[in-house]
mmCIF file of C-alpha atoms in Angstrom:
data_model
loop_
_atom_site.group_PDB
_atom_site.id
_atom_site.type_symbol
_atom_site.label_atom_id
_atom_site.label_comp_id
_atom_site.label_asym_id
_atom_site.label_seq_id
_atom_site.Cartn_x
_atom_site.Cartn_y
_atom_site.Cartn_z
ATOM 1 C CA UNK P 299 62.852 -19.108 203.574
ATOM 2 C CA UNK P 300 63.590 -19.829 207.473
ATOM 3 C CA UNK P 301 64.187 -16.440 208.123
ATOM 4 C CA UNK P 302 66.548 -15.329 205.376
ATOM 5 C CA UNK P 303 66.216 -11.819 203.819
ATOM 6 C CA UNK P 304 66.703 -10.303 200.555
ATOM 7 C CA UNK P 305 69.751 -8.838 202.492
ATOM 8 C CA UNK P 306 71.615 -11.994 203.013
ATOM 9 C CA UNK P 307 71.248 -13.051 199.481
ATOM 10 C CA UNK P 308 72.527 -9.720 198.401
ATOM 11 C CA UNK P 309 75.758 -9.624 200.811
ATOM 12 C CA UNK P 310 76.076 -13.938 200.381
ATOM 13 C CA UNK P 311 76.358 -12.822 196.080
ATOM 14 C CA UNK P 312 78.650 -10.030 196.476
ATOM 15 C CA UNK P 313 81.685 -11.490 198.367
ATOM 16 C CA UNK P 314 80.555 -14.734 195.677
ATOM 17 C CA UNK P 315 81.585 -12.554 193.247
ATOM 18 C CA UNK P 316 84.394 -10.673 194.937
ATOM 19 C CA UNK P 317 85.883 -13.805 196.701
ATOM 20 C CA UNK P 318 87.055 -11.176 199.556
ATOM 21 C CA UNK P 319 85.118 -10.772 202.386
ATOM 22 C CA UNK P 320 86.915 -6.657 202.146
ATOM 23 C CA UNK P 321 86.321 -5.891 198.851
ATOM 24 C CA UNK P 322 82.722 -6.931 199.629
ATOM 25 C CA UNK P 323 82.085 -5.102 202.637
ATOM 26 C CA UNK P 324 83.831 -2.375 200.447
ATOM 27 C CA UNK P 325 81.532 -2.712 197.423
ATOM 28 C CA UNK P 326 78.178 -2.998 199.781
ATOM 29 C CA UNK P 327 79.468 0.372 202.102
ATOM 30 C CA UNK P 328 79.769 -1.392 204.809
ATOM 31 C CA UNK P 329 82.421 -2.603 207.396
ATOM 32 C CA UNK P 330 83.668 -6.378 207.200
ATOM 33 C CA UNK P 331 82.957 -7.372 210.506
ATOM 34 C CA UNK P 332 78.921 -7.016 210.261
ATOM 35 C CA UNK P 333 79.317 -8.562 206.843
ATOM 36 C CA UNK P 334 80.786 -11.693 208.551
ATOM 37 C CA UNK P 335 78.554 -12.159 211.301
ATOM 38 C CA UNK P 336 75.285 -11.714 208.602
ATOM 39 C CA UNK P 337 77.349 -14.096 205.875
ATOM 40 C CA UNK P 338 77.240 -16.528 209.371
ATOM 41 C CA UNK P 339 73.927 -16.143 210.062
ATOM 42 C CA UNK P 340 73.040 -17.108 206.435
ATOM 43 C CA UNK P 341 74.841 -20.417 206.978
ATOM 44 C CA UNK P 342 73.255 -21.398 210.231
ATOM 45 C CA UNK P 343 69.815 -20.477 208.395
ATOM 46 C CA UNK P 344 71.032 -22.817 205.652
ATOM 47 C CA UNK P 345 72.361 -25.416 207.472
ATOM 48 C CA UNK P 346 75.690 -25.478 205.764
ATOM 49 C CA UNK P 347 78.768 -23.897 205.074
ATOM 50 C CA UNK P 348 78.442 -21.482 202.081
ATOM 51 C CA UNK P 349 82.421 -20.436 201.632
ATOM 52 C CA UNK P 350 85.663 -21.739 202.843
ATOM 53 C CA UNK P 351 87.505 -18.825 204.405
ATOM 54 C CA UNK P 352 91.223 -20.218 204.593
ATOM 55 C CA UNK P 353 93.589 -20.238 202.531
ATOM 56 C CA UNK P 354 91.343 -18.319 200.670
ATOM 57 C CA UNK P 355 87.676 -17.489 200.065
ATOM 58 C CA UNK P 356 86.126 -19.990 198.009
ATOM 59 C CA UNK P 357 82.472 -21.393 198.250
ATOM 60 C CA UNK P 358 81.658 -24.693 198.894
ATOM 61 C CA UNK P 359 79.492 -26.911 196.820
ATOM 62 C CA UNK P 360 76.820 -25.840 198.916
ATOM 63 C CA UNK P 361 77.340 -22.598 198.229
ATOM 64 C CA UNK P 362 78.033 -23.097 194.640
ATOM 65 C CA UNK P 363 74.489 -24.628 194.424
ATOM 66 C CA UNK P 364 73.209 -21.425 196.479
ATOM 67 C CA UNK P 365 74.855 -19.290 194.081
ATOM 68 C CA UNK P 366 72.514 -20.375 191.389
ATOM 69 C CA UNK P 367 69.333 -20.018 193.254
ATOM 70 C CA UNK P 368 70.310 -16.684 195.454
ATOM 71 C CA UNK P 369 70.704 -15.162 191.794
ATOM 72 C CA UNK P 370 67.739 -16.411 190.546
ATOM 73 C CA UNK P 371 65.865 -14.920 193.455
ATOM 74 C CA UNK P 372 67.166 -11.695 193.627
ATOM 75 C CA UNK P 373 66.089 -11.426 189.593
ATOM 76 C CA UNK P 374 62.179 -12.635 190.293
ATOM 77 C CA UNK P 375 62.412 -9.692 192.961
ATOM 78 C CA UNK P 376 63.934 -7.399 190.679
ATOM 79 C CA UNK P 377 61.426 -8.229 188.029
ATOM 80 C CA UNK P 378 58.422 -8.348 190.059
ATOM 81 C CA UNK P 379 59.384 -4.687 191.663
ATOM 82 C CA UNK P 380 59.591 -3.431 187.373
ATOM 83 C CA UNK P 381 56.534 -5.404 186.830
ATOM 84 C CA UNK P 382 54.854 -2.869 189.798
ATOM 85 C CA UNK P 383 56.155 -0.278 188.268
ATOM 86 C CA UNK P 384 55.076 -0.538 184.885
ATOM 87 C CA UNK P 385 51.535 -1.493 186.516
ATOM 88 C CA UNK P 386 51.639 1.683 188.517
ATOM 89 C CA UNK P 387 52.354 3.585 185.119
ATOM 90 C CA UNK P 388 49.627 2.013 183.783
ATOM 91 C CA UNK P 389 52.178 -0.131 180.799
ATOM 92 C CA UNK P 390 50.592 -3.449 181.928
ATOM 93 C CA UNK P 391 47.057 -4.841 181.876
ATOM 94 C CA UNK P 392 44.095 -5.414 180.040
ATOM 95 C CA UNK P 393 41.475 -2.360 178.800
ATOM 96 C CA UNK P 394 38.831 -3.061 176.782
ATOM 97 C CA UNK P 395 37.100 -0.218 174.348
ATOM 98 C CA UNK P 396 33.611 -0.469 173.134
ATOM 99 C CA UNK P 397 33.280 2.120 169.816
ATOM 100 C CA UNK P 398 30.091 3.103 167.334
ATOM 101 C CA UNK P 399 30.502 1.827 164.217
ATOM 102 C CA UNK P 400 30.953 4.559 162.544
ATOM 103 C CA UNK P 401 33.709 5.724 164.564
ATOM 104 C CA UNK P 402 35.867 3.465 162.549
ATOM 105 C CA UNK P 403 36.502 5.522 159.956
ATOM 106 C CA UNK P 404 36.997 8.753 162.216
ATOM 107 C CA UNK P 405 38.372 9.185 166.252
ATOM 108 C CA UNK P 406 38.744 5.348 167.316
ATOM 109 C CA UNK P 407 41.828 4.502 164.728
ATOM 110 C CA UNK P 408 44.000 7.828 166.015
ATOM 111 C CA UNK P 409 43.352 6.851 169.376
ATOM 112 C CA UNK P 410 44.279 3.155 169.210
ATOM 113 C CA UNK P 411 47.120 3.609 167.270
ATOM 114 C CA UNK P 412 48.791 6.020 169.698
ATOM 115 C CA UNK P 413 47.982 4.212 172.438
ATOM 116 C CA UNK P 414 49.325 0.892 171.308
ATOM 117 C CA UNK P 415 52.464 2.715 170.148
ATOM 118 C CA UNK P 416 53.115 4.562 174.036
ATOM 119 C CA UNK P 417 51.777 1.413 175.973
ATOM 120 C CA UNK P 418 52.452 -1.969 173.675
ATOM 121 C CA UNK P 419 52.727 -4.343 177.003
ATOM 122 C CA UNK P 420 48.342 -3.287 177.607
ATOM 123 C CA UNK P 421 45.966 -6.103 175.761
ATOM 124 C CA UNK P 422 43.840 -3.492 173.964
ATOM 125 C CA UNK P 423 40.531 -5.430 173.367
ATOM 126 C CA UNK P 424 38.026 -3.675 170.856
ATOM 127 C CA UNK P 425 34.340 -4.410 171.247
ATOM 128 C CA UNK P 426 32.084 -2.973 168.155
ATOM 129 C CA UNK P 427 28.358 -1.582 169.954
ATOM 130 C CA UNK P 428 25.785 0.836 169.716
ATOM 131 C CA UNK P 429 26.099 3.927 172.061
ATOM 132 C CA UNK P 430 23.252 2.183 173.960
ATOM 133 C CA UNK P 431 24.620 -0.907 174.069
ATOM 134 C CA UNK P 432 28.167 0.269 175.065
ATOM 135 C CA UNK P 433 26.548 2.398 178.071
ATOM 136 C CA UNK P 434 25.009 -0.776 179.522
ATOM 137 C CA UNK P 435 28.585 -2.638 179.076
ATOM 138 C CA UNK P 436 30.203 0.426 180.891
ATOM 139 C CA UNK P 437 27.885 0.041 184.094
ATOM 140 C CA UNK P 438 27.705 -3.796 184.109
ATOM 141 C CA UNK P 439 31.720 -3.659 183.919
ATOM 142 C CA UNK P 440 32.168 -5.559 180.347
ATOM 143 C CA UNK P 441 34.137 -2.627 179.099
ATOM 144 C CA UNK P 442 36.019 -0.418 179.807
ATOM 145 C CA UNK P 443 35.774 3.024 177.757
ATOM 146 C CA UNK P 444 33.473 4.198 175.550
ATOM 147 C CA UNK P 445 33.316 6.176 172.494
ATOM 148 C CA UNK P 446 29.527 6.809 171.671
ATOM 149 C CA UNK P 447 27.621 9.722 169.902
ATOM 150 C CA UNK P 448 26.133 12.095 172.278
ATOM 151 C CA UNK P 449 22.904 11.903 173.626
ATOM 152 C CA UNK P 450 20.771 13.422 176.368
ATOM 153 C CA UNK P 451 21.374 11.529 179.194
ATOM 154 C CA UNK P 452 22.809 11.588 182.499
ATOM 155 C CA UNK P 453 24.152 8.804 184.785
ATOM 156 C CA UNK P 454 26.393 9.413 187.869
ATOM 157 C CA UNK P 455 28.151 5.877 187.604
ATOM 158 C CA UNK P 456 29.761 7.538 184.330
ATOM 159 C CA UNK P 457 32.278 10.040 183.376
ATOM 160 C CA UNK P 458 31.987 11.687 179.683
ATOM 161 C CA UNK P 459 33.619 14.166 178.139
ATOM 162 C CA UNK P 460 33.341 15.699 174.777
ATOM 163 C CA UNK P 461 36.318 15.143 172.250
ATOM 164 C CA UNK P 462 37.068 17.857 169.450
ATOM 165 C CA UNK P 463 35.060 17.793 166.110
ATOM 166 C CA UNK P 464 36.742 16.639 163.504
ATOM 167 C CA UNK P 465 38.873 18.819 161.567
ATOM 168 C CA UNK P 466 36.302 20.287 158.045
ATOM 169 C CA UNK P 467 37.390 21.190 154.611
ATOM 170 C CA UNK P 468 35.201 23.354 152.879
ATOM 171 C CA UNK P 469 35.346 25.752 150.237
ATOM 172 C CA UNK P 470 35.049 29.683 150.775
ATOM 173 C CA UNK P 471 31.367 31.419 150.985
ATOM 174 C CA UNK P 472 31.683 33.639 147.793
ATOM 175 C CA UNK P 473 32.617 30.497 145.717
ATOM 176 C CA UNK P 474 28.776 29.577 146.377
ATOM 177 C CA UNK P 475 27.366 31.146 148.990
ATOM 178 C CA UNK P 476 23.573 29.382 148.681
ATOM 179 C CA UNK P 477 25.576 26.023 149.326
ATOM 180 C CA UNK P 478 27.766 27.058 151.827
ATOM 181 C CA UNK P 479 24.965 28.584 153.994
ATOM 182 C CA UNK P 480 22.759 25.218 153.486
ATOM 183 C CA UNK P 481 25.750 23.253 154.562
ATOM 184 C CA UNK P 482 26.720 25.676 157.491
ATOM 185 C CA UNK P 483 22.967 24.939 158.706
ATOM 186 C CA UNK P 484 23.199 21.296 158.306
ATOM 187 C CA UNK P 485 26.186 21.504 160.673
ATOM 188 C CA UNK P 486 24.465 23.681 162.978
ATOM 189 C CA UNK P 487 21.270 21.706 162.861
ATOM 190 C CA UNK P 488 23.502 19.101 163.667
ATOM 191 C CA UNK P 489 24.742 20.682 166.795
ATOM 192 C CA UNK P 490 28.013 21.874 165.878
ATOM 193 C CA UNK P 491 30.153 24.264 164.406
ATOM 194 C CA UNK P 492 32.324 23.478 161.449
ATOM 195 C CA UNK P 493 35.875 23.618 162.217
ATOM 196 C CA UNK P 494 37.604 24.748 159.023
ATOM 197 C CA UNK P 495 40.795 24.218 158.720
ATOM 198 C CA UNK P 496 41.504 23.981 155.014
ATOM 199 C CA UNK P 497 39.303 25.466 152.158
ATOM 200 C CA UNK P 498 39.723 24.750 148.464
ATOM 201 C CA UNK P 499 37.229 26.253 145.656
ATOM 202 C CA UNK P 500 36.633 22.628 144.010
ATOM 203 C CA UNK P 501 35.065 19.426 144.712
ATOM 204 C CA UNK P 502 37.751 17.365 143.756
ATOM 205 C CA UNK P 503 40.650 19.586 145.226
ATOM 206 C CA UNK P 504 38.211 19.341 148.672
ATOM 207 C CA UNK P 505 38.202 15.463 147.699
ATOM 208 C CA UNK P 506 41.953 14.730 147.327
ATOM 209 C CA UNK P 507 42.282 16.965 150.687
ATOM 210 C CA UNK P 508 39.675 14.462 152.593
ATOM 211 C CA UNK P 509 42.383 11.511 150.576
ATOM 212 C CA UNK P 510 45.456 12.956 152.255
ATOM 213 C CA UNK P 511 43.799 13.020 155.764
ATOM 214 C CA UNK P 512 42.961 17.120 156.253
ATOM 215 C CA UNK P 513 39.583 16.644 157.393
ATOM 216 C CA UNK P 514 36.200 15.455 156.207
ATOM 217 C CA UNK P 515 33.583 17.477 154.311
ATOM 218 C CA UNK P 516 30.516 17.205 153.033
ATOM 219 C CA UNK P 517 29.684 16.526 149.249
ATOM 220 C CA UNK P 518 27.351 16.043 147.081
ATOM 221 C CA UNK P 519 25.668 12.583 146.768
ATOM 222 C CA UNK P 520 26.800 12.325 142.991
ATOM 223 C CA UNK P 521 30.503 12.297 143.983
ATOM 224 C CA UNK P 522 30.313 8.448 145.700
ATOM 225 C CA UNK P 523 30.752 7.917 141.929
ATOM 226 C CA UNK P 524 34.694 9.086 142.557
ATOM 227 C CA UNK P 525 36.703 6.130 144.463
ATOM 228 C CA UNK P 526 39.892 8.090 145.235
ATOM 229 C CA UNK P 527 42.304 6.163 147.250
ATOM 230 C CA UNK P 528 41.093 5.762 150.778
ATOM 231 C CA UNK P 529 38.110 8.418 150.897
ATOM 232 C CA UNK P 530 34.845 6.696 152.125
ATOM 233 C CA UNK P 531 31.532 8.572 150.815
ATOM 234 C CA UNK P 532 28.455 8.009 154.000
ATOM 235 C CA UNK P 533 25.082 9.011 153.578
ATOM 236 C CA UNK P 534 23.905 11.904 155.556
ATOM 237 C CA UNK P 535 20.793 11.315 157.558
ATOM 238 C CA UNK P 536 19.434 12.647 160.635
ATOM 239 C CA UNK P 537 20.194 15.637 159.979
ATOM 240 C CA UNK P 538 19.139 17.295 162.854
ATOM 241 C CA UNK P 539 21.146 14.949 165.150
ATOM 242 C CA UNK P 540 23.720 16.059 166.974
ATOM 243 C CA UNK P 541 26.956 13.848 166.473
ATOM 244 C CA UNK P 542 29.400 15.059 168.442
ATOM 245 C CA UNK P 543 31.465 12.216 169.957
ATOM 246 C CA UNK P 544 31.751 11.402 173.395
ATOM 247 C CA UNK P 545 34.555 9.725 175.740
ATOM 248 C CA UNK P 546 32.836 7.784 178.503
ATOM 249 C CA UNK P 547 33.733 5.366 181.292
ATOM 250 C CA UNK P 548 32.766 4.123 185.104
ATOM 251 C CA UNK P 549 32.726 6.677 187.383
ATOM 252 C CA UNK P 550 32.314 4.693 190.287
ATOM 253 C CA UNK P 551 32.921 0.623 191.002
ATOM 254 C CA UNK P 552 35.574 -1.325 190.233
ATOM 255 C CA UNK P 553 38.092 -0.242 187.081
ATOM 256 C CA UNK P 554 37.256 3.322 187.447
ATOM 257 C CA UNK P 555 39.181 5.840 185.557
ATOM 258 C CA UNK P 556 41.427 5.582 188.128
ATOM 259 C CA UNK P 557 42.949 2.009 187.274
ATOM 260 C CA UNK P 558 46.394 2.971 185.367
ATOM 261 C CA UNK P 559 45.584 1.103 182.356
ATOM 262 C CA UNK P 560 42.441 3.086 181.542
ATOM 263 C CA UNK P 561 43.307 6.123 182.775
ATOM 264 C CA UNK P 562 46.417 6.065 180.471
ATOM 265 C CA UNK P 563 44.315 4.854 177.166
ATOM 266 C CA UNK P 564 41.846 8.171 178.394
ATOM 267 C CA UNK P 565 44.616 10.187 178.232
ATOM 268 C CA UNK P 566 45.987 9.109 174.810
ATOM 269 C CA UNK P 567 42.615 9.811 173.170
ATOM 270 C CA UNK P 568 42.288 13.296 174.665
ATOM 271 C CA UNK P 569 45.654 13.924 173.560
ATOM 272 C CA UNK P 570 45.156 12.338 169.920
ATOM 273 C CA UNK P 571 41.719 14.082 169.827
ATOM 274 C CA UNK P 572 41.816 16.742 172.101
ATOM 275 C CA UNK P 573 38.764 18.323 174.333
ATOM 276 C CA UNK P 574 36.254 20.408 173.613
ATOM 277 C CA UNK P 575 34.725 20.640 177.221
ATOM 278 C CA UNK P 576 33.402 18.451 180.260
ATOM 279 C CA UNK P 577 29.970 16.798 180.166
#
């Protein structure tokens, strides 16, 4: 650029447009005599004359072919300063999410689907892995976040936090109170606590409130029979595991929690999900 600032180009496309070296100086807030002598020093840094000055302002062809170019500068400056921003904000980038298969059907779709809503300029990139498999992608840098079912470990290049159960329908305790307490120790046994938030006293009112997205629930095996819109029937087995879901990522390295991108995808699933504590 020989010397030439973002300055000149500015003050060179205002009296452009004005035509006026005063209603220039007037539009930038400044006095016309400084706005002459940096208009000058633009030229000499060109090489030619940019305007004609008498009888009127006018640019030259030189400066008509400037004209083109100054603008075009001042936009790739403009757009590279909002293309920091939305960086900064974390609007921009790549993050990639490894997810459990079974988390399909439960806390990854929520999460993706606000997060590509608030931040639709981020490549999302989805990577289907076992909790095992997803922890070694975290610390070798392959991935970004992970959701993965909790498990007793603990690793100081990662970060995890619980996220909420999942919301249970169930039906009251007097309705059958031998099946409610078998279920309520499944759950337990499983390392939770049921989180009712909608009982009904029969299967296929408990069913239909599973259909229109209340909760989940567990059933008996015979009602897999009953394909009812989008309900999905799973087999129950481990029993005794725990299966609370956890939110992990690199603690430490490169693309921490603290690159925007990721951080802001975090904070979308807490917020779709909510937290149930730190781990």
């Amino acid at each position: 650029m020989n010397g030439i600032e973002l300055r000149h180009l500015r003050y060179f496309l205002a009296v452009a447009e004005e035509l006026s070296f005063s209603r220039a100086a007037e539009r930038l807030g400044m006095a016309q005599p400084p706005l002459s002598q940096q208009i000058q020093r633009l030229e000499t840094l060109v090489g030619h004359e940019l305007f004609e000055r008498r009888p009127r302002v006018r640019l030259t062809p030189a400066g008509e072919a400037f004209l083109a170019a100054a603008r075009r500068a001042l936009a790739q400056v403009e757009e590279g300063v909002e293309a920091s921003h939305r960086a900064a904000r974390g609007e921009v980038g790549t993050v990639t999410v490894g997810f459990a298969a079974s988390m399909i059907l439960s806390v990854v779709p929520g999460a993706v689907r606000a997060f590509r809503r608030r931040f639709p300029g981020v490549d999302l990139q989805l990577r289907e892995l076992s909790s095992a498999a997803q922890l070694a992608a975290l610390r070798e840098g392959r991935i970004d976040v992970a959701f993965v079912r909790e498990s007793p470990f603990s690793d100081r290049e990662l970060g995890c936090e619980r996220l909420r159960e999942e919301p249970f329908v169930h039906f009251p305790r007097p309705v059958a109170p031998g099946l409610y307490d078998l279920i309520l120790a499944l759950c337990q046994g499983a390392g939770f606590k049921p989180r009712v938030v909608q009982e009904a006293q029969e299967w296929l009112t408990i069913v239909g409130l599973v259909e229109a997205g209340m909760g989940v629930s567990l059933v008996p095996e015979s009602f897999r029979k009953l394909r009812w819109g989008k309900v999905v029937y799973l087999p129950l087995d481990r029993a005794t595991a725990r299966s609370t879901i956890l939110l992990c990522w690199r603690a430490t390295g490169e693309r921490t929690a603290e690159h925007p991108a990721v951080q802001a995808f975090l904070q979308t699933a807490r917020e779709a999900w909510g937290r149930e504590g730190v781990q």
